[in-house]
Amino acid sequence: MKTRTEEFEKATAGHNRETYVLRLYVTGMTPKSTQAIANVRKLCEEYLEGRYELEVFDIYQHSQLAKGEQIIATPTLIKKLPLPLRKLIGDMSDTERFLVGIDLKPRHPMRPMK
């Protein structure tokens, strides 16, 4: 049985060591917003240590920026780099979804229907 670290190393084996540029849009300091900030920081430190930039924006204070990014729900995480751009909505509590969403882990292939 593989450990979590072995699974992660295998998933990232083909990825280069580019810096990830991430933007997290939140709505004030609500419980959901603070949880999303904590979750993203924790996941970034665990899986992208030393190779990420995280900017957190409150859409109340940066409404024009949020409008330009077409933020329709919060919290929203945008992976700006490396390309392709990706958007994830939610509190980022699902590690698997986070890793797939920022392209650190491949999606599971669809199983054939019987």
PDB file of C-alpha atoms in Angstrom:
ATOM      1  CA  MET A   1       0.000   0.000   0.000  1.00  0.00           C
ATOM      2  CA  LYS A   2       1.411   3.385  -0.989  1.00  0.00           C
ATOM      3  CA  THR A   3       1.818   6.189   1.467  1.00  0.00           C
ATOM      4  CA  ARG A   4       0.419   9.631   0.823  1.00  0.00           C
ATOM      5  CA  THR A   5       3.935  10.944   0.122  1.00  0.00           C
ATOM      6  CA  GLU A   6       4.633   8.210  -2.434  1.00  0.00           C
ATOM      7  CA  GLU A   7       1.348   8.950  -4.201  1.00  0.00           C
ATOM      8  CA  PHE A   8       2.159  12.650  -4.304  1.00  0.00           C
ATOM      9  CA  GLU A   9       5.691  12.084  -5.597  1.00  0.00           C
ATOM     10  CA  LYS A  10       4.379   9.820  -8.337  1.00  0.00           C
ATOM     11  CA  ALA A  11       1.698  12.355  -9.291  1.00  0.00           C
ATOM     12  CA  THR A  12       4.215  15.178  -9.559  1.00  0.00           C
ATOM     13  CA  ALA A  13       7.040  13.206 -11.174  1.00  0.00           C
ATOM     14  CA  GLY A  14       6.333  14.602 -14.636  1.00  0.00           C
ATOM     15  CA  HIS A  15       5.698  18.153 -13.491  1.00  0.00           C
ATOM     16  CA  ASN A  16       8.388  20.770 -13.674  1.00  0.00           C
ATOM     17  CA  ARG A  17       9.297  22.832 -10.658  1.00  0.00           C
ATOM     18  CA  GLU A  18       7.552  26.008 -11.777  1.00  0.00           C
ATOM     19  CA  THR A  19       6.240  28.524  -9.301  1.00  0.00           C
ATOM     20  CA  TYR A  20       2.488  28.398  -8.812  1.00  0.00           C
ATOM     21  CA  VAL A  21       0.743  31.763  -8.765  1.00  0.00           C
ATOM     22  CA  LEU A  22      -2.543  31.499  -6.894  1.00  0.00           C
ATOM     23  CA  ARG A  23      -5.233  34.049  -6.066  1.00  0.00           C
ATOM     24  CA  LEU A  24      -7.862  33.357  -3.450  1.00  0.00           C
ATOM     25  CA  TYR A  25     -10.980  35.512  -3.454  1.00  0.00           C
ATOM     26  CA  VAL A  26     -12.997  35.644  -0.250  1.00  0.00           C
ATOM     27  CA  THR A  27     -15.914  37.647   1.129  1.00  0.00           C
ATOM     28  CA  GLY A  28     -14.810  39.414   4.297  1.00  0.00           C
ATOM     29  CA  MET A  29     -13.645  37.402   7.273  1.00  0.00           C
ATOM     30  CA  THR A  30     -16.564  34.982   7.406  1.00  0.00           C
ATOM     31  CA  PRO A  31     -15.973  31.515   8.861  1.00  0.00           C
ATOM     32  CA  LYS A  32     -15.999  30.025   5.340  1.00  0.00           C
ATOM     33  CA  SER A  33     -13.475  32.608   4.127  1.00  0.00           C
ATOM     34  CA  THR A  34     -11.099  32.116   7.051  1.00  0.00           C
ATOM     35  CA  GLN A  35     -11.351  28.340   6.661  1.00  0.00           C
ATOM     36  CA  ALA A  36     -10.541  28.595   2.937  1.00  0.00           C
ATOM     37  CA  ILE A  37      -7.498  30.787   3.663  1.00  0.00           C
ATOM     38  CA  ALA A  38      -6.219  28.339   6.282  1.00  0.00           C
ATOM     39  CA  ASN A  39      -6.843  25.319   4.041  1.00  0.00           C
ATOM     40  CA  VAL A  40      -5.099  26.829   1.003  1.00  0.00           C
ATOM     41  CA  ARG A  41      -2.095  27.921   3.047  1.00  0.00           C
ATOM     42  CA  LYS A  42      -1.802  24.481   4.634  1.00  0.00           C
ATOM     43  CA  LEU A  43      -2.093  22.652   1.310  1.00  0.00           C
ATOM     44  CA  CYS A  44       0.370  24.979  -0.392  1.00  0.00           C
ATOM     45  CA  GLU A  45       2.925  24.478   2.365  1.00  0.00           C
ATOM     46  CA  GLU A  46       2.448  20.724   2.209  1.00  0.00           C
ATOM     47  CA  TYR A  47       2.491  20.262  -1.573  1.00  0.00           C
ATOM     48  CA  LEU A  48       4.124  23.384  -3.041  1.00  0.00           C
ATOM     49  CA  GLU A  49       6.608  24.374  -0.361  1.00  0.00           C
ATOM     50  CA  GLY A  50       8.901  27.117  -1.593  1.00  0.00           C
ATOM     51  CA  ARG A  51       7.365  27.313  -5.055  1.00  0.00           C
ATOM     52  CA  TYR A  52       4.118  29.203  -4.748  1.00  0.00           C
ATOM     53  CA  GLU A  53       2.829  32.748  -4.451  1.00  0.00           C
ATOM     54  CA  LEU A  54      -0.550  33.170  -2.802  1.00  0.00           C
ATOM     55  CA  GLU A  55      -2.498  36.410  -2.887  1.00  0.00           C
ATOM     56  CA  VAL A  56      -5.720  36.730  -0.889  1.00  0.00           C
ATOM     57  CA  PHE A  57      -8.298  39.301  -1.964  1.00  0.00           C
ATOM     58  CA  ASP A  58     -11.439  40.365  -0.159  1.00  0.00           C
ATOM     59  CA  ILE A  59     -13.976  41.123  -2.882  1.00  0.00           C
ATOM     60  CA  TYR A  60     -15.475  43.833  -0.670  1.00  0.00           C
ATOM     61  CA  GLN A  61     -12.171  45.713  -0.856  1.00  0.00           C
ATOM     62  CA  HIS A  62     -11.196  44.683  -4.409  1.00  0.00           C
ATOM     63  CA  SER A  63     -14.516  44.590  -6.238  1.00  0.00           C
ATOM     64  CA  GLN A  64     -13.083  45.729  -9.595  1.00  0.00           C
ATOM     65  CA  LEU A  65     -10.419  43.040  -9.514  1.00  0.00           C
ATOM     66  CA  ALA A  66     -13.018  40.400  -8.651  1.00  0.00           C
ATOM     67  CA  LYS A  67     -15.241  41.657 -11.459  1.00  0.00           C
ATOM     68  CA  GLY A  68     -12.363  41.437 -13.924  1.00  0.00           C
ATOM     69  CA  GLU A  69     -11.696  37.844 -12.840  1.00  0.00           C
ATOM     70  CA  GLN A  70     -15.408  37.051 -13.216  1.00  0.00           C
ATOM     71  CA  ILE A  71     -15.765  35.809  -9.636  1.00  0.00           C
ATOM     72  CA  ILE A  72     -19.323  34.525  -9.240  1.00  0.00           C
ATOM     73  CA  ALA A  73     -18.959  32.761  -5.875  1.00  0.00           C
ATOM     74  CA  THR A  74     -16.595  32.824  -2.942  1.00  0.00           C
ATOM     75  CA  PRO A  75     -14.273  31.474  -1.843  1.00  0.00           C
ATOM     76  CA  THR A  76     -12.724  31.049  -5.306  1.00  0.00           C
ATOM     77  CA  LEU A  77      -9.133  30.013  -5.919  1.00  0.00           C
ATOM     78  CA  ILE A  78      -7.590  30.860  -9.280  1.00  0.00           C
ATOM     79  CA  LYS A  79      -4.409  29.159 -10.433  1.00  0.00           C
ATOM     80  CA  LYS A  80      -2.861  31.781 -12.722  1.00  0.00           C
ATOM     81  CA  LEU A  81       0.419  29.955 -13.359  1.00  0.00           C
ATOM     82  CA  PRO A  82       1.534  27.526 -14.550  1.00  0.00           C
ATOM     83  CA  LEU A  83      -0.960  27.492 -17.371  1.00  0.00           C
ATOM     84  CA  PRO A  84      -3.669  26.468 -17.975  1.00  0.00           C
ATOM     85  CA  LEU A  85      -5.642  28.782 -15.717  1.00  0.00           C
ATOM     86  CA  ARG A  86      -7.912  26.925 -13.292  1.00  0.00           C
ATOM     87  CA  LYS A  87     -10.692  28.044 -10.928  1.00  0.00           C
ATOM     88  CA  LEU A  88     -11.859  26.172  -7.845  1.00  0.00           C
ATOM     89  CA  ILE A  89     -14.827  27.197  -5.737  1.00  0.00           C
ATOM     90  CA  GLY A  90     -15.273  26.208  -2.093  1.00  0.00           C
ATOM     91  CA  ASP A  91     -13.376  26.134   1.181  1.00  0.00           C
ATOM     92  CA  MET A  92     -10.605  23.891  -0.240  1.00  0.00           C
ATOM     93  CA  SER A  93     -11.143  21.271   2.458  1.00  0.00           C
ATOM     94  CA  ASP A  94     -11.018  18.414  -0.075  1.00  0.00           C
ATOM     95  CA  THR A  95      -7.308  17.744  -0.628  1.00  0.00           C
ATOM     96  CA  GLU A  96      -7.871  15.458  -3.626  1.00  0.00           C
ATOM     97  CA  ARG A  97     -10.050  18.050  -5.365  1.00  0.00           C
ATOM     98  CA  PHE A  98      -7.466  20.763  -4.656  1.00  0.00           C
ATOM     99  CA  LEU A  99      -4.581  18.728  -6.085  1.00  0.00           C
ATOM    100  CA  VAL A 100      -6.540  17.773  -9.210  1.00  0.00           C
ATOM    101  CA  GLY A 101      -7.857  21.310  -9.557  1.00  0.00           C
ATOM    102  CA  ILE A 102      -4.418  22.908  -9.659  1.00  0.00           C
ATOM    103  CA  ASP A 103      -3.035  20.120 -11.871  1.00  0.00           C
ATOM    104  CA  LEU A 104      -0.740  18.578  -9.277  1.00  0.00           C
ATOM    105  CA  LYS A 105      -2.508  15.256  -9.514  1.00  0.00           C
ATOM    106  CA  PRO A 106      -4.099  13.749 -12.616  1.00  0.00           C
ATOM    107  CA  ARG A 107      -7.804  13.094 -12.740  1.00  0.00           C
ATOM    108  CA  HIS A 108      -8.762   9.463 -12.371  1.00  0.00           C
ATOM    109  CA  PRO A 109      -9.651   8.004 -15.735  1.00  0.00           C
ATOM    110  CA  MET A 110     -13.306   7.241 -16.179  1.00  0.00           C
ATOM    111  CA  ARG A 111     -14.162   3.635 -15.556  1.00  0.00           C
ATOM    112  CA  PRO A 112     -15.850   1.847 -18.438  1.00  0.00           C
ATOM    113  CA  MET A 113     -19.553   1.328 -18.017  1.00  0.00           C
ATOM    114  CA  LYS A 114     -20.762  -2.271 -17.867  1.00  0.00           C
TER     115      LYS A 114
END
